[in-house]
RNA sequence: GUGCUCGUAGUUCAACGGUAGAGCGCAGCCUUGUGGUGGCUGAUGUUGCGGGUUCGAAUCCCGUCGGGCACCCCA
């Protein structure tokens, strides 16, 4: 057989990894619905010209075309979507007449980007987005809400602590204008390199590439250094002595998000004025999230306020949203062994088969368990019980059911907990496993290796 | 797309230009139709692919395909 190479950037998980991913997806859905977000799905393809930002050609897009397209056939100009926000904006415009606003929706789908993959970066990956879109206007408090919902989700998952960092586009842009910058986007892009190349080289780039004076560059760097868990950043920014109306607006918005979110969930967000990223359609609050201890992998959740993404003739639908990078998060969790699952299969019980003639008796046990919502499977072959137990053990199935043998009808069915070795009489019409054993459990990996020895 | 680096068993990795190996995993047995550990036995490779140099290539050279990392950009 030809050797099959795995395709870089198109990750496929093993069963144990998928259990963890699915737990994250299930939890996301649960938290989102708990906060009243409805579920939507959009098609995987969009017209490429709708996905381009500011008219520039985006090389990240995978183009879709028919293999047998003829030369004279018009190119439909379709590409796979690279995020869920742009398609959602298009969806809103297309169905606006039939939708209720403000519209709260969550959307969990694959997206594609034609980049070169590396750690935590894929060509095909899953995002879990929430957005609120209003008609004409969107109340500011939703910018607080996004941070609260995402922080709730991240705190619910069995993962390391996440730092939700918030900044505001108006603040940064107003500040840059205030120090005399002409190209605020350019300043933003250079500031974003602070982590990688340090303040000295950023300062130099600000002068050469963004055309700032040394004093202005120094102030921009000083601004980026400000990071507070509360609204005290306002005074620190004021101390830099830059005056600008947009800056003032940004300052008050950001302090409202930070104080609002922390009132709801203490310690959930920090104001971090270095956060410059986000796509260029963001117009206000921007979010970014790092897993504490794994900052180098990049943000696992980001988003922001966008006022102009969905707009028709005269009609605007401003929105705010935040996205969880499910694939990136899962890849960190698996690579660093931060999260474990109690088993990689749904079955809580393996029903043993004594011999092929009595397989119907085993199937009957399974049926009665399933009727009561207990996931189970019947052993694939009537091997020696030792092998059947090992079959369960390998997969993490916690219980093996032994049907009564016809030859020895005085004995009833028994069930063995293969973790403890305990084996007791059981009746398929009323036996119930502990709640924890019904579904695979996903939990933070205990860091001591001694703990894992106990549960063989 | 640019640069760097690496491709050997299912997997993690060895092997100076000289007979391709080990750990883990897998299969069987010790083991009684009831699995942890232990012991014994066994199976598995076009050394990514193609060409070149050489008496001889996993090893050196060229090409190609694939992986990883960095840049770019971002979840």
CSV table of C-alpha atoms in Angstrom, one decimal, chain A:
chain,number,residue,atom,x,y,z
A,1,UNK,CA,0.0,0.0,0.0
A,2,UNK,CA,1.2,3.4,-0.8
A,3,UNK,CA,2.5,5.4,2.1
A,4,UNK,CA,0.0,8.0,3.2
A,5,UNK,CA,1.6,11.2,4.4
A,6,UNK,CA,-0.3,13.4,6.8
A,7,UNK,CA,-1.2,16.7,5.3
A,8,UNK,CA,0.4,19.6,7.1
A,9,UNK,CA,-2.1,22.2,8.4
A,10,UNK,CA,-5.1,19.9,8.1
A,11,UNK,CA,-5.1,18.3,11.5
A,12,UNK,CA,-6.9,15.1,12.2
A,13,UNK,CA,-7.2,14.0,15.8
A,14,UNK,CA,-7.0,10.5,17.3
A,15,UNK,CA,-10.1,9.4,19.2
A,16,UNK,CA,-8.8,10.5,22.6
A,17,UNK,CA,-8.1,14.0,21.2
A,18,UNK,CA,-11.5,14.2,19.6
A,19,UNK,CA,-13.2,13.5,22.9
A,20,UNK,CA,-11.5,16.5,24.3
A,21,UNK,CA,-12.3,18.7,21.3
A,22,UNK,CA,-15.9,17.6,21.4
A,23,UNK,CA,-16.1,18.5,25.1
A,24,UNK,CA,-15.0,22.0,24.3
A,25,UNK,CA,-17.5,22.2,21.4
A,26,UNK,CA,-20.3,20.9,23.7
A,27,UNK,CA,-19.3,23.3,26.5
A,28,UNK,CA,-19.2,26.3,24.1
A,29,UNK,CA,-22.6,25.5,22.8
A,30,UNK,CA,-24.0,25.1,26.3
A,31,UNK,CA,-22.5,28.4,27.5
A,32,UNK,CA,-23.5,30.3,24.4
A,33,UNK,CA,-27.1,29.0,24.5
A,34,UNK,CA,-27.2,29.7,28.2
A,35,UNK,CA,-26.6,33.4,27.3
A,36,UNK,CA,-29.3,33.4,24.7
A,37,UNK,CA,-27.3,33.1,21.5
A,38,UNK,CA,-29.0,31.2,18.7
A,39,UNK,CA,-27.2,28.9,16.4
A,40,UNK,CA,-26.5,29.7,12.8
A,41,UNK,CA,-24.4,28.1,10.1
A,42,UNK,CA,-23.3,29.7,6.9
A,43,UNK,CA,-22.1,28.1,3.7
A,44,UNK,CA,-18.4,27.3,3.4
A,45,UNK,CA,-17.9,29.5,0.3
A,46,UNK,CA,-18.2,33.2,-0.2
A,47,UNK,CA,-17.6,35.4,-3.3
A,48,UNK,CA,-13.9,36.3,-3.1
A,49,UNK,CA,-14.5,40.0,-3.6
A,50,UNK,CA,-16.7,40.0,-0.6
A,51,UNK,CA,-13.9,38.6,1.6
A,52,UNK,CA,-11.3,41.0,0.5
A,53,UNK,CA,-10.6,43.7,3.0
A,54,UNK,CA,-10.2,47.2,1.8
A,55,UNK,CA,-10.1,45.9,-1.7
A,56,UNK,CA,-6.6,44.4,-1.3
A,57,UNK,CA,-6.1,40.9,-2.6
A,58,UNK,CA,-5.9,38.4,0.3
A,59,UNK,CA,-3.6,35.6,-0.4
A,60,UNK,CA,-4.9,33.6,2.5
A,61,UNK,CA,-8.1,32.6,0.7
A,62,UNK,CA,-8.4,29.1,-0.8
A,63,UNK,CA,-10.1,29.4,-4.2
A,64,UNK,CA,-12.8,27.1,-5.2
A,65,UNK,CA,-13.3,26.0,-8.8
A,66,UNK,CA,-14.6,23.0,-10.7
A,67,UNK,CA,-11.9,20.5,-11.8
A,68,UNK,CA,-13.6,20.2,-15.2
A,69,UNK,CA,-14.3,23.9,-15.7
A,70,UNK,CA,-13.9,24.8,-19.3
A,71,UNK,CA,-11.6,27.6,-20.5
A,72,UNK,CA,-14.5,29.8,-21.6
A,73,UNK,CA,-16.5,29.2,-18.5
A,74,UNK,CA,-16.8,32.3,-16.3
A,75,UNK,CA,-14.9,31.9,-13.0
A,76,UNK,CA,-17.5,32.1,-10.2
A,77,UNK,CA,-14.9,33.7,-8.0
A,78,UNK,CA,-15.6,31.6,-5.0
A,79,UNK,CA,-13.4,31.0,-2.1
A,80,UNK,CA,-13.5,29.1,1.2
A,81,UNK,CA,-14.3,31.4,4.1
A,82,UNK,CA,-11.3,32.3,6.3
A,83,UNK,CA,-13.4,33.4,9.3
A,84,UNK,CA,-17.0,33.4,10.4
A,85,UNK,CA,-17.5,37.1,10.9
A,86,UNK,CA,-17.4,38.2,7.3
A,87,UNK,CA,-19.9,35.5,6.2
A,88,UNK,CA,-22.2,36.3,9.0
A,89,UNK,CA,-22.2,40.0,8.0
A,90,UNK,CA,-23.1,38.9,4.5
A,91,UNK,CA,-25.8,36.6,5.9
A,92,UNK,CA,-27.3,39.5,8.0
A,93,UNK,CA,-27.5,41.7,4.9
A,94,UNK,CA,-29.0,39.0,2.8
A,95,UNK,CA,-31.7,38.0,5.4
A,96,UNK,CA,-32.1,41.3,7.2
A,97,UNK,CA,-35.8,41.5,6.4
A,98,UNK,CA,-36.5,38.2,8.1
A,99,UNK,CA,-34.3,38.6,11.1
A,100,UNK,CA,-34.9,40.1,14.5
A,101,UNK,CA,-32.5,42.7,15.8
A,102,UNK,CA,-30.4,42.9,17.8
A,103,UNK,CA,-29.5,39.4,16.6
A,104,UNK,CA,-27.5,37.2,19.0
A,105,UNK,CA,-26.0,34.2,17.3
A,106,UNK,CA,-23.2,31.7,17.8
A,107,UNK,CA,-21.6,29.8,14.9
A,108,UNK,CA,-19.2,26.9,15.2
A,109,UNK,CA,-17.6,25.9,11.9
A,110,UNK,CA,-14.4,25.1,10.0
A,111,UNK,CA,-12.6,27.9,8.4
A,112,UNK,CA,-9.6,27.8,5.9
A,113,UNK,CA,-6.5,30.0,5.5
A,114,UNK,CA,-3.8,29.3,3.0
A,115,UNK,CA,-0.9,30.1,5.3
A,116,UNK,CA,2.1,28.0,6.0
A,117,UNK,CA,1.2,26.0,9.1
A,118,UNK,CA,3.2,25.8,12.3
A,119,UNK,CA,2.5,25.3,16.0
A,120,UNK,CA,-1.1,26.2,16.7
A,121,UNK,CA,-1.7,27.5,13.2
A,122,UNK,CA,-3.5,25.5,10.6
A,123,UNK,CA,-4.9,25.7,7.2
A,124,UNK,CA,-8.2,24.1,8.2
A,125,UNK,CA,-9.5,24.8,11.7
A,126,UNK,CA,-12.6,25.3,13.8
A,127,UNK,CA,-13.7,28.5,15.3
A,128,UNK,CA,-16.6,29.1,17.7
A,129,UNK,CA,-17.9,32.6,17.3
A,130,UNK,CA,-20.5,34.7,19.1
A,131,UNK,CA,-21.7,38.0,17.7
A,132,UNK,CA,-24.4,40.5,18.4
A,133,UNK,CA,-25.5,42.7,15.5
A,134,UNK,CA,-27.9,45.6,15.7
A,135,UNK,CA,-29.9,47.5,13.2
A,136,UNK,CA,-28.6,51.1,12.8
A,137,UNK,CA,-27.2,51.1,16.3
A,138,UNK,CA,-25.8,48.6,18.8
A,139,UNK,CA,-25.8,49.3,22.5
A,140,UNK,CA,-22.3,49.6,24.0
A,141,UNK,CA,-23.0,47.2,26.8
A,142,UNK,CA,-22.7,44.3,24.3
A,143,UNK,CA,-19.0,45.0,24.2
A,144,UNK,CA,-18.9,44.2,27.9
A,145,UNK,CA,-21.0,41.2,27.3
A,146,UNK,CA,-18.7,39.6,24.8
A,147,UNK,CA,-15.9,39.6,27.3
A,148,UNK,CA,-18.1,38.2,30.0
A,149,UNK,CA,-19.4,35.3,27.9
A,150,UNK,CA,-16.0,34.3,26.6
A,151,UNK,CA,-14.5,34.6,30.0
A,152,UNK,CA,-17.3,32.4,31.4
A,153,UNK,CA,-16.6,29.8,28.8
A,154,UNK,CA,-12.9,29.8,29.3
A,155,UNK,CA,-13.4,29.5,33.1
A,156,UNK,CA,-15.8,26.6,32.6
A,157,UNK,CA,-13.3,24.5,30.5
A,158,UNK,CA,-10.7,22.4,32.3
A,159,UNK,CA,-7.9,24.5,30.9
A,160,UNK,CA,-5.1,26.7,32.2
A,161,UNK,CA,-6.0,30.2,33.2
A,162,UNK,CA,-6.8,32.5,30.3
A,163,UNK,CA,-6.0,36.2,30.2
A,164,UNK,CA,-8.6,38.2,28.3
A,165,UNK,CA,-6.8,41.4,27.2
A,166,UNK,CA,-8.9,44.3,25.9
A,167,UNK,CA,-8.0,47.4,24.1
A,168,UNK,CA,-9.8,50.0,22.0
A,169,UNK,CA,-9.2,51.0,18.5
A,170,UNK,CA,-10.4,54.6,19.1
A,171,UNK,CA,-8.0,54.9,22.0
A,172,UNK,CA,-5.0,53.8,20.0
A,173,UNK,CA,-5.9,55.6,16.8
A,174,UNK,CA,-6.8,58.8,18.7
A,175,UNK,CA,-3.5,58.6,20.5
A,176,UNK,CA,-1.5,58.1,17.3
A,177,UNK,CA,-3.3,61.0,15.7
A,178,UNK,CA,-2.6,63.1,18.8
A,179,UNK,CA,1.1,62.6,18.5
A,180,UNK,CA,1.0,63.5,14.8
A,181,UNK,CA,1.0,60.1,13.0
A,182,UNK,CA,-0.4,60.1,9.5
A,183,UNK,CA,-0.6,56.4,9.0
A,184,UNK,CA,-2.2,55.0,12.1
A,185,UNK,CA,-2.5,51.5,10.6
A,186,UNK,CA,1.2,51.5,10.0
A,187,UNK,CA,1.9,52.5,13.6
A,188,UNK,CA,-0.4,49.7,14.8
A,189,UNK,CA,1.5,47.2,12.7
A,190,UNK,CA,4.9,48.2,14.0
A,191,UNK,CA,3.7,48.4,17.6
A,192,UNK,CA,2.4,44.8,17.3
A,193,UNK,CA,6.1,43.7,16.9
A,194,UNK,CA,7.0,44.8,20.4
A,195,UNK,CA,7.0,41.3,21.8
A,196,UNK,CA,9.2,40.0,19.1
A,197,UNK,CA,11.8,42.7,18.4
A,198,UNK,CA,11.7,44.9,21.5
A,199,UNK,CA,11.1,48.6,22.1
A,200,UNK,CA,14.4,49.8,20.7
A,201,UNK,CA,13.9,48.4,17.2
A,202,UNK,CA,10.2,49.2,17.3
A,203,UNK,CA,11.1,52.8,18.1
A,204,UNK,CA,13.4,52.9,15.1
A,205,UNK,CA,10.8,51.4,12.8
A,206,UNK,CA,8.2,53.9,14.0
A,207,UNK,CA,10.6,56.7,12.9
A,208,UNK,CA,11.6,55.2,9.6
A,209,UNK,CA,8.5,53.4,8.5
A,210,UNK,CA,5.7,55.3,10.2
A,211,UNK,CA,7.4,58.7,10.0
A,212,UNK,CA,7.1,59.6,13.6
A,213,UNK,CA,9.3,62.0,15.5
A,214,UNK,CA,11.5,60.3,18.2
A,215,UNK,CA,9.3,61.9,20.9
A,216,UNK,CA,6.1,60.6,19.3
A,217,UNK,CA,7.6,57.1,18.8
A,218,UNK,CA,8.6,57.1,22.5
A,219,UNK,CA,5.1,58.0,23.5
A,220,UNK,CA,3.6,55.3,21.4
A,221,UNK,CA,5.9,52.8,23.0
A,222,UNK,CA,5.0,54.1,26.4
A,223,UNK,CA,1.3,53.8,25.6
A,224,UNK,CA,1.8,50.1,24.6
A,225,UNK,CA,3.5,49.4,27.9
A,226,UNK,CA,0.4,50.3,29.9
A,227,UNK,CA,-1.5,47.3,31.2
A,228,UNK,CA,-3.8,47.5,34.2
A,229,UNK,CA,-6.5,45.1,35.7
A,230,UNK,CA,-8.8,48.0,36.2
A,231,UNK,CA,-9.5,51.5,34.9
A,232,UNK,CA,-6.3,53.1,36.3
A,233,UNK,CA,-4.8,52.9,32.8
A,234,UNK,CA,-6.8,56.1,32.1
A,235,UNK,CA,-4.6,58.2,34.4
A,236,UNK,CA,-1.4,56.6,33.0
A,237,UNK,CA,-2.5,57.5,29.5
A,238,UNK,CA,-3.4,61.1,30.5
A,239,UNK,CA,0.1,61.4,32.0
A,240,UNK,CA,1.6,61.0,28.6
A,241,UNK,CA,0.0,64.4,27.8
A,242,UNK,CA,-1.6,63.6,24.4
A,243,UNK,CA,-4.9,65.3,23.6
A,244,UNK,CA,-7.4,64.0,21.1
A,245,UNK,CA,-11.2,63.6,21.0
A,246,UNK,CA,-11.1,60.1,19.6
A,247,UNK,CA,-8.6,59.2,22.3
A,248,UNK,CA,-11.0,60.4,25.0
A,249,UNK,CA,-13.8,58.4,23.5
A,250,UNK,CA,-11.6,55.3,23.5
A,251,UNK,CA,-10.5,55.8,27.0
A,252,UNK,CA,-14.0,56.0,28.3
A,253,UNK,CA,-15.1,53.0,26.3
A,254,UNK,CA,-12.2,50.9,27.4
A,255,UNK,CA,-12.6,51.7,31.0
A,256,UNK,CA,-16.3,50.9,30.8
A,257,UNK,CA,-15.5,47.5,29.3
A,258,UNK,CA,-12.9,46.7,32.0
A,259,UNK,CA,-14.9,47.9,34.9
A,260,UNK,CA,-18.1,46.4,33.6
A,261,UNK,CA,-16.6,42.9,32.9
A,262,UNK,CA,-14.7,42.8,36.1
A,263,UNK,CA,-17.8,43.8,38.0
A,264,UNK,CA,-19.6,40.8,36.5
A,265,UNK,CA,-16.6,38.4,36.7
A,266,UNK,CA,-13.9,39.7,39.0
A,267,UNK,CA,-10.4,39.4,37.5
A,268,UNK,CA,-11.7,38.3,34.1
A,269,UNK,CA,-10.2,41.0,31.9
A,270,UNK,CA,-7.2,43.4,31.8
A,271,UNK,CA,-6.8,46.6,29.9
A,272,UNK,CA,-3.7,46.0,27.8
A,273,UNK,CA,-2.9,48.9,25.5
A,274,UNK,CA,-0.3,46.8,23.6
A,275,UNK,CA,-3.1,44.8,22.0
A,276,UNK,CA,-3.0,46.3,18.6
A,277,UNK,CA,-4.1,43.4,16.5
A,278,UNK,CA,-7.4,42.4,15.1
A,279,UNK,CA,-8.6,42.8,11.6
A,280,UNK,CA,-8.8,46.2,10.2
A,281,UNK,CA,-12.6,46.2,10.2
A,282,UNK,CA,-12.7,46.7,14.0
A,283,UNK,CA,-13.7,50.1,15.1
A,284,UNK,CA,-13.8,50.0,18.9
A,285,UNK,CA,-13.2,47.4,21.5
A,286,UNK,CA,-10.7,44.7,20.5
A,287,UNK,CA,-10.2,41.4,22.4
A,288,UNK,CA,-7.3,39.0,22.6
A,289,UNK,CA,-6.7,36.1,24.8
A,290,UNK,CA,-3.6,34.2,25.9
A,291,UNK,CA,-3.4,31.0,27.8
A,292,UNK,CA,-1.2,31.7,30.8
A,293,UNK,CA,2.1,29.8,30.3
A,294,UNK,CA,1.5,29.3,26.6
A,295,UNK,CA,1.6,32.9,25.3
A,296,UNK,CA,4.0,32.1,22.5
A,297,UNK,CA,1.3,30.1,20.7
A,298,UNK,CA,-0.7,33.3,20.2
A,299,UNK,CA,-4.2,34.3,21.0
A,300,UNK,CA,-6.8,31.6,21.5
A,301,UNK,CA,-9.7,34.0,21.4
A,302,UNK,CA,-10.1,37.4,19.8
A,303,UNK,CA,-12.6,39.7,18.3
A,304,UNK,CA,-14.0,43.2,18.5
A,305,UNK,CA,-16.5,45.8,17.6
A,306,UNK,CA,-17.2,46.5,14.0
A,307,UNK,CA,-19.5,49.3,12.8
A,308,UNK,CA,-19.1,49.1,9.1
A,309,UNK,CA,-18.8,45.4,8.2
A,310,UNK,CA,-22.4,44.9,7.3
A,311,UNK,CA,-23.8,47.9,5.5
A,312,UNK,CA,-26.2,48.3,2.7
A,313,UNK,CA,-27.4,51.5,1.0
A,314,UNK,CA,-28.1,53.7,3.9
A,315,UNK,CA,-28.6,50.7,6.2
A,316,UNK,CA,-26.0,49.8,8.8
A,317,UNK,CA,-25.7,46.8,11.0
A,318,UNK,CA,-23.0,47.4,13.6
A,319,UNK,CA,-21.8,44.4,15.5
A,320,UNK,CA,-19.5,43.1,18.1
A,321,UNK,CA,-18.2,39.6,18.4
A,322,UNK,CA,-15.5,37.3,19.8
A,323,UNK,CA,-14.2,34.0,18.5
A,324,UNK,CA,-12.7,31.0,20.2
A,325,UNK,CA,-10.0,29.3,18.2
A,326,UNK,CA,-11.1,25.8,19.0
A,327,UNK,CA,-8.4,24.0,17.0
A,328,UNK,CA,-5.6,26.1,18.3
A,329,UNK,CA,-6.8,25.6,21.9
A,330,UNK,CA,-7.1,21.8,21.4
A,331,UNK,CA,-3.7,21.6,19.8
A,332,UNK,CA,-2.1,23.3,22.8
A,333,UNK,CA,-4.0,21.1,25.3
A,334,UNK,CA,-3.0,17.9,23.5
A,335,UNK,CA,0.6,18.9,22.7
A,336,UNK,CA,1.3,19.8,26.3
A,337,UNK,CA,-0.9,17.0,27.8
A,338,UNK,CA,-2.9,19.6,29.8
A,339,UNK,CA,-6.3,17.8,29.5
A,340,UNK,CA,-7.2,14.2,29.7
A,341,UNK,CA,-10.3,12.2,29.0
A,342,UNK,CA,-11.5,9.2,31.1
A,343,UNK,CA,-11.9,7.2,27.9
A,344,UNK,CA,-11.8,7.7,24.1
A,345,UNK,CA,-15.0,5.9,23.3
A,346,UNK,CA,-18.6,6.6,24.2
A,347,UNK,CA,-19.3,3.1,25.6
A,348,UNK,CA,-19.6,2.8,29.4
A,349,UNK,CA,-20.2,-0.9,29.2
A,350,UNK,CA,-18.8,-3.7,27.1
A,351,UNK,CA,-21.3,-6.6,27.1
A,352,UNK,CA,-19.2,-9.8,26.9
A,353,UNK,CA,-20.2,-12.6,24.6
A,354,UNK,CA,-19.9,-16.1,26.0
A,355,UNK,CA,-20.1,-17.9,22.7
A,356,UNK,CA,-21.5,-16.9,19.3
A,357,UNK,CA,-24.7,-18.9,19.9
A,358,UNK,CA,-25.6,-16.7,22.9
A,359,UNK,CA,-24.8,-13.4,21.2
A,360,UNK,CA,-28.5,-12.6,21.1
A,361,UNK,CA,-28.5,-12.7,24.9
A,362,UNK,CA,-25.7,-10.2,25.0
A,363,UNK,CA,-27.5,-8.0,22.4
A,364,UNK,CA,-30.6,-8.1,24.7
A,365,UNK,CA,-28.6,-6.9,27.6
A,366,UNK,CA,-27.2,-4.0,25.5
A,367,UNK,CA,-30.7,-3.1,24.3
A,368,UNK,CA,-32.0,-2.9,27.9
A,369,UNK,CA,-29.0,-0.7,28.9
A,370,UNK,CA,-29.5,1.6,25.9
A,371,UNK,CA,-33.2,2.0,26.6
A,372,UNK,CA,-32.1,3.6,29.9
A,373,UNK,CA,-29.5,5.8,28.2
A,374,UNK,CA,-26.4,3.9,29.1
A,375,UNK,CA,-24.0,3.8,26.1
A,376,UNK,CA,-22.7,0.3,25.5
A,377,UNK,CA,-21.4,-2.1,22.9
A,378,UNK,CA,-21.3,-5.8,22.5
A,379,UNK,CA,-17.9,-7.6,22.3
A,380,UNK,CA,-17.0,-8.1,18.6
A,381,UNK,CA,-16.0,-11.8,19.2
A,382,UNK,CA,-16.5,-14.5,21.7
A,383,UNK,CA,-12.9,-14.5,22.8
A,384,UNK,CA,-11.7,-15.7,26.1
A,385,UNK,CA,-13.0,-13.3,28.7
A,386,UNK,CA,-9.5,-12.2,29.4
A,387,UNK,CA,-9.2,-10.8,25.9
A,388,UNK,CA,-12.7,-9.3,26.1
A,389,UNK,CA,-11.8,-7.5,29.3
A,390,UNK,CA,-8.6,-6.3,27.7
A,391,UNK,CA,-10.6,-5.1,24.7
A,392,UNK,CA,-12.5,-2.9,27.2
A,393,UNK,CA,-9.4,-1.9,29.1
A,394,UNK,CA,-7.6,-0.7,26.0
A,395,UNK,CA,-10.5,1.6,25.1
A,396,UNK,CA,-11.1,2.8,28.6
A,397,UNK,CA,-14.5,1.2,28.8
A,398,UNK,CA,-15.0,1.1,32.6
A,399,UNK,CA,-17.4,-1.9,32.9
A,400,UNK,CA,-17.7,-5.4,31.4
A,401,UNK,CA,-21.0,-7.1,31.6
A,402,UNK,CA,-21.1,-10.9,31.8
A,403,UNK,CA,-24.4,-12.4,30.8
A,404,UNK,CA,-25.5,-15.5,32.7
A,405,UNK,CA,-24.4,-18.6,30.9
A,406,UNK,CA,-27.1,-21.0,29.7
A,407,UNK,CA,-25.2,-24.0,31.0
A,408,UNK,CA,-25.1,-22.5,34.5
A,409,UNK,CA,-28.5,-21.0,34.9
A,410,UNK,CA,-28.4,-20.7,38.6
A,411,UNK,CA,-26.0,-17.8,38.2
A,412,UNK,CA,-27.3,-14.4,37.1
A,413,UNK,CA,-25.6,-11.7,35.1
A,414,UNK,CA,-22.7,-9.9,36.7
A,415,UNK,CA,-20.9,-6.7,36.0
A,416,UNK,CA,-17.2,-6.0,36.6
A,417,UNK,CA,-15.7,-2.6,37.2
A,418,UNK,CA,-12.4,-3.2,35.6
A,419,UNK,CA,-10.8,-0.3,37.4
A,420,UNK,CA,-11.3,-1.7,40.8
A,421,UNK,CA,-11.8,-5.3,39.8
A,422,UNK,CA,-15.0,-5.5,41.7
A,423,UNK,CA,-17.6,-7.8,40.2
A,424,UNK,CA,-21.2,-7.9,41.4
A,425,UNK,CA,-24.6,-9.3,40.4
A,426,UNK,CA,-26.5,-7.0,38.1
A,427,UNK,CA,-29.8,-6.8,36.3
A,428,UNK,CA,-29.9,-5.1,32.9
A,429,UNK,CA,-33.3,-3.6,33.6
A,430,UNK,CA,-32.2,-1.6,36.6
A,431,UNK,CA,-28.4,-1.5,36.9
A,432,UNK,CA,-27.1,2.1,36.8
A,433,UNK,CA,-23.5,3.3,36.6
A,434,UNK,CA,-22.4,6.3,38.6
A,435,UNK,CA,-23.3,9.5,36.8
A,436,UNK,CA,-19.6,10.2,36.1
A,437,UNK,CA,-19.2,7.0,34.1
A,438,UNK,CA,-22.1,7.5,31.7
A,439,UNK,CA,-20.2,9.8,29.4
A,440,UNK,CA,-16.4,10.2,28.9
A,441,UNK,CA,-15.2,12.7,31.5
A,442,UNK,CA,-12.7,15.4,30.4
A,443,UNK,CA,-10.5,17.0,33.1
A,444,UNK,CA,-7.3,18.9,33.6
A,445,UNK,CA,-4.4,16.4,33.6
A,446,UNK,CA,-3.1,15.9,37.2
A,447,UNK,CA,0.5,17.1,37.0
A,448,UNK,CA,1.9,14.4,39.3
A,449,UNK,CA,2.7,11.2,37.5
A,450,UNK,CA,2.0,9.3,40.7
A,451,UNK,CA,-1.7,10.0,40.5
A,452,UNK,CA,-2.1,8.4,37.1
A,453,UNK,CA,-0.7,5.1,38.5
A,454,UNK,CA,-3.8,4.6,40.7
A,455,UNK,CA,-6.4,4.3,38.0
A,456,UNK,CA,-5.1,1.5,35.8
